[in-house]
Short mmCIF file of C-alpha atoms and ligand atoms in Angstrom, two decimals:
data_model
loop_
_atom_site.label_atom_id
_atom_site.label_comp_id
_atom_site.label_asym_id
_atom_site.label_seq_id
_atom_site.Cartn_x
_atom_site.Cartn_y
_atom_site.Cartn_z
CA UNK G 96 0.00 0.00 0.00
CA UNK G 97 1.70 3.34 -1.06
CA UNK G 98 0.70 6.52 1.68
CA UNK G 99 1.31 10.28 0.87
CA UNK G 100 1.90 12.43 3.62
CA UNK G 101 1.75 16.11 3.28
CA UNK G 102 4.48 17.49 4.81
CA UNK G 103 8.27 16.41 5.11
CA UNK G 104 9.38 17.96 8.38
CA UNK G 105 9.70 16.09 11.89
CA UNK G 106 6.06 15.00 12.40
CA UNK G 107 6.44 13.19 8.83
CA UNK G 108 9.68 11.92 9.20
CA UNK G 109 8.86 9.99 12.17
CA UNK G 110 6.06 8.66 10.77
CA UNK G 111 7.65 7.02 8.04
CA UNK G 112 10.30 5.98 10.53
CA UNK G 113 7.61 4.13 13.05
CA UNK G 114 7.26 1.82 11.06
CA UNK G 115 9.96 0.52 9.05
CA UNK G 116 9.42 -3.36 9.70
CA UNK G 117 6.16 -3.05 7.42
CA UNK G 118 7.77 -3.30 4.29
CA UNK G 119 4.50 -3.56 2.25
CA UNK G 120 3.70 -0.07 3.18
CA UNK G 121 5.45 2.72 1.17
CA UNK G 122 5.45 6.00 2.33
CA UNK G 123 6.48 9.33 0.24
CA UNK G 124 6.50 12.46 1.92
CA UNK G 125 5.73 15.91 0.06
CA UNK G 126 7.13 18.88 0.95
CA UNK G 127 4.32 21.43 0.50
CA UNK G 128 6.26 24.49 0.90
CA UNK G 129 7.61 23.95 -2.32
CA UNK G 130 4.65 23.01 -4.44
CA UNK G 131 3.13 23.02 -7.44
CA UNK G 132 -0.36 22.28 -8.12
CA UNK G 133 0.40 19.89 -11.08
CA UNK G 134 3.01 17.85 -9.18
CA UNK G 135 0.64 17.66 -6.04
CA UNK G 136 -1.86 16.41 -8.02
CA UNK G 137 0.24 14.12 -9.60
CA UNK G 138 1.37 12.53 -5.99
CA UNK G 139 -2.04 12.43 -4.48
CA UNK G 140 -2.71 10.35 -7.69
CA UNK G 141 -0.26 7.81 -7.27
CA UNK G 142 -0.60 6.87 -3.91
CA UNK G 143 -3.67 4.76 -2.10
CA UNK G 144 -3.70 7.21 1.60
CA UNK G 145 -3.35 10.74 1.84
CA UNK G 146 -2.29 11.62 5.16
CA UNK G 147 -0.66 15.04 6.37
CA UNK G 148 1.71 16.52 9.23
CA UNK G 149 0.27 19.37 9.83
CA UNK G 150 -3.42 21.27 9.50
CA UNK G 151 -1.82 23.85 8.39
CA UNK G 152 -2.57 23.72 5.13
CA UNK G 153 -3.32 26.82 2.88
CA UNK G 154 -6.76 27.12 1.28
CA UNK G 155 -5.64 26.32 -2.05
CA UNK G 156 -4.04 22.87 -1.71
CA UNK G 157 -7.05 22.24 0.71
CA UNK G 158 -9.42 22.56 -2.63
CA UNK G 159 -7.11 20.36 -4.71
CA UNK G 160 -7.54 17.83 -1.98
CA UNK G 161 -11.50 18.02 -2.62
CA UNK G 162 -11.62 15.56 -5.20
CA UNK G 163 -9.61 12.94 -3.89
CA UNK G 164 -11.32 13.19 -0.09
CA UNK G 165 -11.77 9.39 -0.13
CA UNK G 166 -8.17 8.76 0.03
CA UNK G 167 -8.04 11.25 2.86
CA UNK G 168 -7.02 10.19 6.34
CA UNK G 169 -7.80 11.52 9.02
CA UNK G 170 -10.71 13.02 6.80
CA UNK G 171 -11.38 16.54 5.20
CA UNK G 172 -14.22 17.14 7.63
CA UNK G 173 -11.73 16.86 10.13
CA UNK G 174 -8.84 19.37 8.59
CA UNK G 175 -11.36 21.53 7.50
CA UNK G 176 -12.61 21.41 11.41
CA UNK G 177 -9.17 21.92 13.18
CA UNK G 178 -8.14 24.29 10.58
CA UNK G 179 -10.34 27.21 12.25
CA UNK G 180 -10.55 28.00 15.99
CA UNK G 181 -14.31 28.37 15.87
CA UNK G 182 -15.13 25.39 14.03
CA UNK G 183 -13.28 23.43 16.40
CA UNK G 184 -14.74 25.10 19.41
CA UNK G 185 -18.18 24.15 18.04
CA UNK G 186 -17.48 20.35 17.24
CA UNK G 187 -15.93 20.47 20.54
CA UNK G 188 -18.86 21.17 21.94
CA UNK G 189 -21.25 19.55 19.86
CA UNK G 190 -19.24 16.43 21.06
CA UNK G 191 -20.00 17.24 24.73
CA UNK G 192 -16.84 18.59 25.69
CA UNK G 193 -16.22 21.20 27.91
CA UNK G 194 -14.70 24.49 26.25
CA UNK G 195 -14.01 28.28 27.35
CA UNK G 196 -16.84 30.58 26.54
CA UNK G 197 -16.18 32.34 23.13
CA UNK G 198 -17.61 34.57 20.88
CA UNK G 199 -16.80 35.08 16.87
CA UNK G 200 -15.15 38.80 16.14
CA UNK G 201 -15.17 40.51 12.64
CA UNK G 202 -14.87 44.21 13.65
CA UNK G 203 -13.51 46.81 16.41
CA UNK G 204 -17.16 46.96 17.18
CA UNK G 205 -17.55 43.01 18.13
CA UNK G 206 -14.38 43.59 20.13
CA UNK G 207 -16.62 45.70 22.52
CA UNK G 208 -19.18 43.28 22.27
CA UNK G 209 -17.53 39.88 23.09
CA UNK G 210 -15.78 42.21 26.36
CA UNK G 211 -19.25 42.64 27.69
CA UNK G 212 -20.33 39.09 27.01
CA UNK G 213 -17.43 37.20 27.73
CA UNK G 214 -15.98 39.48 30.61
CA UNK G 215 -12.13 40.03 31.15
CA UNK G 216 -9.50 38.85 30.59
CA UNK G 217 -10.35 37.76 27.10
CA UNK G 218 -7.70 35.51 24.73
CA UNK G 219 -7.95 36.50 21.32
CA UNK G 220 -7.03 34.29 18.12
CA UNK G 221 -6.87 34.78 14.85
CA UNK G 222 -9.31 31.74 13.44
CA UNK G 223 -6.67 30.21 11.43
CA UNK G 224 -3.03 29.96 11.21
CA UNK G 225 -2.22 30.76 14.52
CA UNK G 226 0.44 28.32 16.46
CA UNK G 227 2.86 28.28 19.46
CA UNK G 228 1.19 31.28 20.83
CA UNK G 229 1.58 33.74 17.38
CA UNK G 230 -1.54 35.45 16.34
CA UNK G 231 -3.22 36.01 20.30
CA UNK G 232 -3.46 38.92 22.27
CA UNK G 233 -4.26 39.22 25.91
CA UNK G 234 -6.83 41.59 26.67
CA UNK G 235 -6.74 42.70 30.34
CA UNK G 236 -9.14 45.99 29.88
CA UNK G 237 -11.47 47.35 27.82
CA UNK G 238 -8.92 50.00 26.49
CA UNK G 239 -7.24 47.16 24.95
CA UNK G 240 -9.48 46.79 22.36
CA UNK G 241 -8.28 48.74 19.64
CA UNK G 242 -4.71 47.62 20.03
CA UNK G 243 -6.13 44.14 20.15
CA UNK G 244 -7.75 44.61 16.67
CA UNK G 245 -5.10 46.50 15.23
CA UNK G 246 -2.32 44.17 16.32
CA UNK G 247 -4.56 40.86 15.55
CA UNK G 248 -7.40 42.02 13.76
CA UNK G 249 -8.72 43.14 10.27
CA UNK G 250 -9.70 39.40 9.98
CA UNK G 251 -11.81 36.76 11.90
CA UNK G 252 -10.86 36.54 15.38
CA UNK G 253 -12.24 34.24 18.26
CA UNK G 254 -12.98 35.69 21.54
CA UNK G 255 -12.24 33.47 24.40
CA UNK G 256 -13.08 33.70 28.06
CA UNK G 257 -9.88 33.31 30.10
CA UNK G 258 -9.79 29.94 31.45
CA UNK G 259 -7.64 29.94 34.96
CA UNK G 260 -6.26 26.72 34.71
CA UNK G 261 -4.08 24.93 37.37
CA UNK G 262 -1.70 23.59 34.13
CA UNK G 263 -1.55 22.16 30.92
CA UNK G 264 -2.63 18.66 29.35
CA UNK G 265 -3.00 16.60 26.64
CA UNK G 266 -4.24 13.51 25.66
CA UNK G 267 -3.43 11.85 22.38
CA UNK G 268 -6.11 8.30 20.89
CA UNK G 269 -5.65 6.31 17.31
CA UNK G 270 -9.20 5.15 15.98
CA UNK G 271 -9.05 2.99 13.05
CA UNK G 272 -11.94 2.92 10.30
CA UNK G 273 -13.86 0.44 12.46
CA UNK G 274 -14.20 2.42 15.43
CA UNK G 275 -11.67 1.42 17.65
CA UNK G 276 -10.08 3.41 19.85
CA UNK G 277 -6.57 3.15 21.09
CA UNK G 278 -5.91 5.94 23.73
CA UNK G 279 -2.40 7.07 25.30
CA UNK G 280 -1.52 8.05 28.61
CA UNK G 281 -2.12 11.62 29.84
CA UNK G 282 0.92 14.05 30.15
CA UNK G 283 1.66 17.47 31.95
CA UNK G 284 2.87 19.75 29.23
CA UNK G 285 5.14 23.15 29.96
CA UNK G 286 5.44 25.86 27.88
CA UNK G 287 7.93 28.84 27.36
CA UNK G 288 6.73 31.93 25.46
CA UNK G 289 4.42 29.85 23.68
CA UNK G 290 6.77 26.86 22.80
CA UNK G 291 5.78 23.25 24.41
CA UNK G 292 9.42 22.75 26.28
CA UNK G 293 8.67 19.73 28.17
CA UNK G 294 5.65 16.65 28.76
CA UNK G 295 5.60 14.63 31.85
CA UNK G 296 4.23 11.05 32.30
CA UNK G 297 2.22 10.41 34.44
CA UNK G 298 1.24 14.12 34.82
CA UNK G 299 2.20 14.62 38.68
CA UNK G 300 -0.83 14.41 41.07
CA UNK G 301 -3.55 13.48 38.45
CA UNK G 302 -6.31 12.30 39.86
CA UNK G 303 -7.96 9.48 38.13
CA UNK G 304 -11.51 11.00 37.81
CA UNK G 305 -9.36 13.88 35.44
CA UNK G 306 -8.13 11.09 33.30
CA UNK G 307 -11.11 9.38 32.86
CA UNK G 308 -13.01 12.59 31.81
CA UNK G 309 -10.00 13.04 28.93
CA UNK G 310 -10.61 9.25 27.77
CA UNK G 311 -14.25 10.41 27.71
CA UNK G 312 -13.59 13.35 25.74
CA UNK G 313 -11.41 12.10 22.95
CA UNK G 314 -13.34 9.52 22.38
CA UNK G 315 -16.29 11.37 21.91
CA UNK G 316 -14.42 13.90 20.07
CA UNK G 317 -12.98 11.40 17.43
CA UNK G 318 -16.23 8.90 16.96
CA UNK G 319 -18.37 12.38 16.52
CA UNK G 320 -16.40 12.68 13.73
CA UNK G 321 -15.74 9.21 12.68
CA UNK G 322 -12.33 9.92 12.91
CA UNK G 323 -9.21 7.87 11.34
CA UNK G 324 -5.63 8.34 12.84
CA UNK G 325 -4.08 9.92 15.42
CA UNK G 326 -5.48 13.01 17.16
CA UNK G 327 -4.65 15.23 20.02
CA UNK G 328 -6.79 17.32 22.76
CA UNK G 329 -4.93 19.95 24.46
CA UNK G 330 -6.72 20.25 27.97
CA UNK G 331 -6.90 23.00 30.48
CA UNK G 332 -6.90 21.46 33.95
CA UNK G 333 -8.86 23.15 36.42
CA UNK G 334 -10.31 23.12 40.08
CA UNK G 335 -13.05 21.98 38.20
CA UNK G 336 -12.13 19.71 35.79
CA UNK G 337 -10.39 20.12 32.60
CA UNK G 338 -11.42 22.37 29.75
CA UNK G 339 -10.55 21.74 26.24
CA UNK G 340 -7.95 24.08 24.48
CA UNK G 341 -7.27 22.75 20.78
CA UNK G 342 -7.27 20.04 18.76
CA UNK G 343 -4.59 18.80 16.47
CA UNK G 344 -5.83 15.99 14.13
CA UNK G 345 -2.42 14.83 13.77
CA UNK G 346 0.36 13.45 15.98
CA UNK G 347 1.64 16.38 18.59
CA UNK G 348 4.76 17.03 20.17
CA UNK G 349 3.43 15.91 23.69
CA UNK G 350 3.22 12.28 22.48
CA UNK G 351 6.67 12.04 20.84
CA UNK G 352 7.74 10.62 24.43
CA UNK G 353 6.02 7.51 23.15
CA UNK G 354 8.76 6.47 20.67
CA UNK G 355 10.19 4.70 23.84
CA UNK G 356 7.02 5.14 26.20
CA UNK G 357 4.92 2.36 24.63
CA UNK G 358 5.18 -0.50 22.48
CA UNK G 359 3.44 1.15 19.48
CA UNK G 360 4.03 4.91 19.28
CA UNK G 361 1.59 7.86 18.09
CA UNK G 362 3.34 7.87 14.51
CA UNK G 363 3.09 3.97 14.31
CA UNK G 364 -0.84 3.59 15.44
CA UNK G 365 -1.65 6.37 13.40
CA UNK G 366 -0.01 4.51 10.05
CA UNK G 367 -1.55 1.45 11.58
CA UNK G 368 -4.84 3.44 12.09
CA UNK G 369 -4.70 4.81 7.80
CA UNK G 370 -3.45 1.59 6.37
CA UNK G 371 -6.31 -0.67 7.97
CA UNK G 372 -4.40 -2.61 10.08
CA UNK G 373 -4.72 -3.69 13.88
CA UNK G 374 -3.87 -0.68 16.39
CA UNK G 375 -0.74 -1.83 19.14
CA UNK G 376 -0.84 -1.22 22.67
CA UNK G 377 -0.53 2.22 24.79
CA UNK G 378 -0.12 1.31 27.93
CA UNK G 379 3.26 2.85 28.90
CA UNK G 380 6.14 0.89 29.05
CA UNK G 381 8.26 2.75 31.87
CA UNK G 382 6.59 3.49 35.08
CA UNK G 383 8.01 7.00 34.19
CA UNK G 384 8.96 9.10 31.14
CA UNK G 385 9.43 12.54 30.38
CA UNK G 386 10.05 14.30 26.59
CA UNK G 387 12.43 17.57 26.77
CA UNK G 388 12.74 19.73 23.13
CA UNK G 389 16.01 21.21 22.57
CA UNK G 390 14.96 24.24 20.76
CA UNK G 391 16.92 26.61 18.70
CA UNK G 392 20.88 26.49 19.15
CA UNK G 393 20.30 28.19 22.60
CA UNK G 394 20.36 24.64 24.18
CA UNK G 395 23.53 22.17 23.29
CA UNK G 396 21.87 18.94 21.71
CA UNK G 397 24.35 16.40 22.70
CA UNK G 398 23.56 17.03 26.64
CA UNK G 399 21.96 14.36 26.24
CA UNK G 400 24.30 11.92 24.62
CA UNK G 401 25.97 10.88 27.75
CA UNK G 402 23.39 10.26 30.32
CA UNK G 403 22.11 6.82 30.91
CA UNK G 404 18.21 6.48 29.83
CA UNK G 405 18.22 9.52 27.79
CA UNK G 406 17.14 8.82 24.05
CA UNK G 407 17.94 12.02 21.99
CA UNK G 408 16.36 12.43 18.48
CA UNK G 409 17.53 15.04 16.12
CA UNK G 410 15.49 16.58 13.34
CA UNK G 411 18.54 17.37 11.09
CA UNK G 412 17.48 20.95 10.90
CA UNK G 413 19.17 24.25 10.87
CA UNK G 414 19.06 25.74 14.19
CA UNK G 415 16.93 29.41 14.37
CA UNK G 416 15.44 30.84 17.09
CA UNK G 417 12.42 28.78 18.92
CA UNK G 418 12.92 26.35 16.15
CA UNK G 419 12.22 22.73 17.67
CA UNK G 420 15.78 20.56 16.68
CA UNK G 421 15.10 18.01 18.12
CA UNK G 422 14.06 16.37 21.48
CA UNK G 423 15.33 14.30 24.13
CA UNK G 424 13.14 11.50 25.97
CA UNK G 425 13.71 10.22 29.32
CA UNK G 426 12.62 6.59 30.66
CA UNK G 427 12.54 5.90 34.52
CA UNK G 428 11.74 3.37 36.89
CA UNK G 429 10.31 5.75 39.00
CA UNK G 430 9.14 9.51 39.03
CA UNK G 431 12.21 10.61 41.30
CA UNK G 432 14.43 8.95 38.62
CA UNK G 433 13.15 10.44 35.78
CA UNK G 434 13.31 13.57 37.62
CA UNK G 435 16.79 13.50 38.59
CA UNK G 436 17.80 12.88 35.12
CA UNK G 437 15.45 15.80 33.65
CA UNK G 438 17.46 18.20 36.46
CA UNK G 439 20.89 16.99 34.59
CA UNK G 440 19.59 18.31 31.43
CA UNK G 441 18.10 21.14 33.09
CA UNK G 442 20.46 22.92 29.88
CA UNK G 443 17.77 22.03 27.77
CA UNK G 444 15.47 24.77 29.42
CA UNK G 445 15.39 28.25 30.32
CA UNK G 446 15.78 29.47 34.07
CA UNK G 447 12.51 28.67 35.93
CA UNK G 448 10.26 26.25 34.52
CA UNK G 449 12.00 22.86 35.73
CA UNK G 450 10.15 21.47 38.34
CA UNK G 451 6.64 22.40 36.96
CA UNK G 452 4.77 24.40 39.72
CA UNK G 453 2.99 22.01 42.15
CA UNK G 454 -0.81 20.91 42.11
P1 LIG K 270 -3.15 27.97 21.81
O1 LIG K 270 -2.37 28.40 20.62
O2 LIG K 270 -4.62 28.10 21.65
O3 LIG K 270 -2.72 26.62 22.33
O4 LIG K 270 -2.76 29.00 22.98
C1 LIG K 270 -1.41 29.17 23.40
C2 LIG K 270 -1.35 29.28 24.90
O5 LIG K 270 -2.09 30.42 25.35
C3 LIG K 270 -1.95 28.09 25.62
O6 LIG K 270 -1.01 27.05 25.71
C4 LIG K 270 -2.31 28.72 26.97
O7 LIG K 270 -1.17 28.81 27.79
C5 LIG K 270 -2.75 30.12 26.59
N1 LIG K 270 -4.22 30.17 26.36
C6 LIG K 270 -4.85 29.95 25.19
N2 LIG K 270 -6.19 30.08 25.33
C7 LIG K 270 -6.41 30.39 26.61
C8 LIG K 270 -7.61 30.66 27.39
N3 LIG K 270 -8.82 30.66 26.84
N4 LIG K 270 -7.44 30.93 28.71
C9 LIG K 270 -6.21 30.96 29.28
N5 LIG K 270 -5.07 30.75 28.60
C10 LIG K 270 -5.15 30.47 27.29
#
């Protein structure tokens, strides 16, 4: 079976890596920065799967897909969904799941408007496009609003009520075209300006009624939309339960610690999930695991070489600022293992955010 994927950066490249044993499986990747519409058309024709790395995929190449949405896995419904912020906040809701308030902004004028329906603070996004944080403004008052539109606005914004959230989680499921539903451990996830820097397995202190309500969710989330492949929920956990954030309908950076973490990864269940085949198991593997980045050339990548339990992957990439080159996982026995080794690579992070604030 040949499979496309859209895309040739990380996400893709370890895909086609998870699962090099199945030989019958080809995959090409396509590197859509650099395309033309003939050639596309020409690739989607002369493979059986269309899969892709990223939703991020301009308008254009979205309508050459169009035709060929039978090949498409997960499906267009779905890209076309996680593509815009208010979509998804409505099929996340329409699937039951708990989401901030929010409000749809086309003008300085709705700007006043979603402040006095949605209160302050308010986090607006730009609909589409946005990612690690670009494209959002904070507003704190109601003076803000013009900057707000000027800095983010003169397009479709979503308003969002400011959801004060303990930390941040994710939870990551493969569902095959039958229905079932593979679903991976939770993990803590800590940012930096924007950038995921680190995931945690088990997320410290979870309490099992919090991961049962994110098994609930993604599984409603993915059979409302009959989903095939891999597809992540970034949760808000609160005093009150968690929250939904955003949905990527692909494999996310929080679930690369399962390349060692559990016997089939996210890349290699979502192949598994495309091609037809049986999904493998998620249970992790290590009692404890944790998945740094090493970002940019502000961090030295071969830390990691030395230290015993510490698997480091490199992307083979250039190094720029808060570009992700690569990322090292960590496999414990225990959680004070895993943590002692994270604090020797404690280079891999800025000042401050190693250990995660307690809950
Ligand atoms: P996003 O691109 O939607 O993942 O947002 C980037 C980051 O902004 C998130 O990881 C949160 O830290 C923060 N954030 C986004 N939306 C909200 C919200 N409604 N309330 C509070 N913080 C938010």
């Amino acid at each position: 079976m040949k499979v496309g994927i859209l895309g040739n950066g990380q996400l893709g490249q370890m895909l086609e890596s998870s699962i090099t044993d199945l030989t019958d499986i080809e995959i090409s990747l396509y590197d859509l920065r650099a395309h033309d519409d003939a050639e596309l058309a020409q690739f989607i024709a002369s493979v059986d799967v269309v899969s892709y790395e990223t939703e991020n995929i301009p308008a254009h190449i979205v309508e050459l897909l169009e035709p060929h949405a039978d090949k498409l896995r997960p499906g267009l419904n779905a890209l076309k969904t996680f593509q815009n912020r208010l979509l998804e906040k409505n099929a996340l809701r329409a699937a039951g799941i708990d989401t901030a308030d929010f409000c749809a902004v086309n003008s300085l004028d709705d700007v006043h408007a979603a402040v006095k329906t949605l209160g302050l603070p308010i986090v607006m996004k730009t609909t589409t496009e946005g990612y690690d944080g670009k494209g959002q403004f904070v507003m704190r008052s109601p003076n803000d609003a013009e900057a707000c539109w000027n800095t983010i606005g003169n397009r479709e914004l979503i308003a969002e009520a400011f959801v004060p959230f303990l930390r941040e989680t994710s939870v990551i499921a493969s569902r095959d075209a039958q229905g079932n539903i593979v679903v991976f451990p939770m993990t803590e996830n800590v940012h930096h300006e924007g950038i995921l820097r680190y995931s945690l397995y088990p997320a410290p202190g979870l309490s099992s009624a919090k991961a049962e309500q994110a098994e609930r969710y993604i599984r409603q989330l993915a059979d409302s939309l009959d989903y095939v492949g891999t597809i992540t929920l970034e949760l808000f956990e609160t005093e009150n339960g968690l929250v939904a954030n955003e949905v990527a309908p692909r494999v996310h950076n929080s679930g690369h610690w399962s390349i060692e973490g559990t016997s089939a990864s996210q890349f290699r269940n979502h192949m598994l999930a495309i091609t037809g085949r049986e999904l493998g198991s998620t249970e992790s593997k290590y009692a404890s695991v944790a998945m740094l980045n090493v970002i940019s050339d502000e961090t030295p990548a071969e830390v990691a070489e030395t230290i015993a339990n510490a698997h480091r992957h490199s992307y083979g990439k250039e190094a720029r600022p808060a570009r992700k080159l690569g990322h090292v996982t960590v496999v414990a026995d225990t959680d004070a293992e895993r943590d002692a080794t994270i604090t020797k690579l404690t280079d891999l992070m800025p000042t401050g955010i190693w250990p995660p604030a307690a809950h």
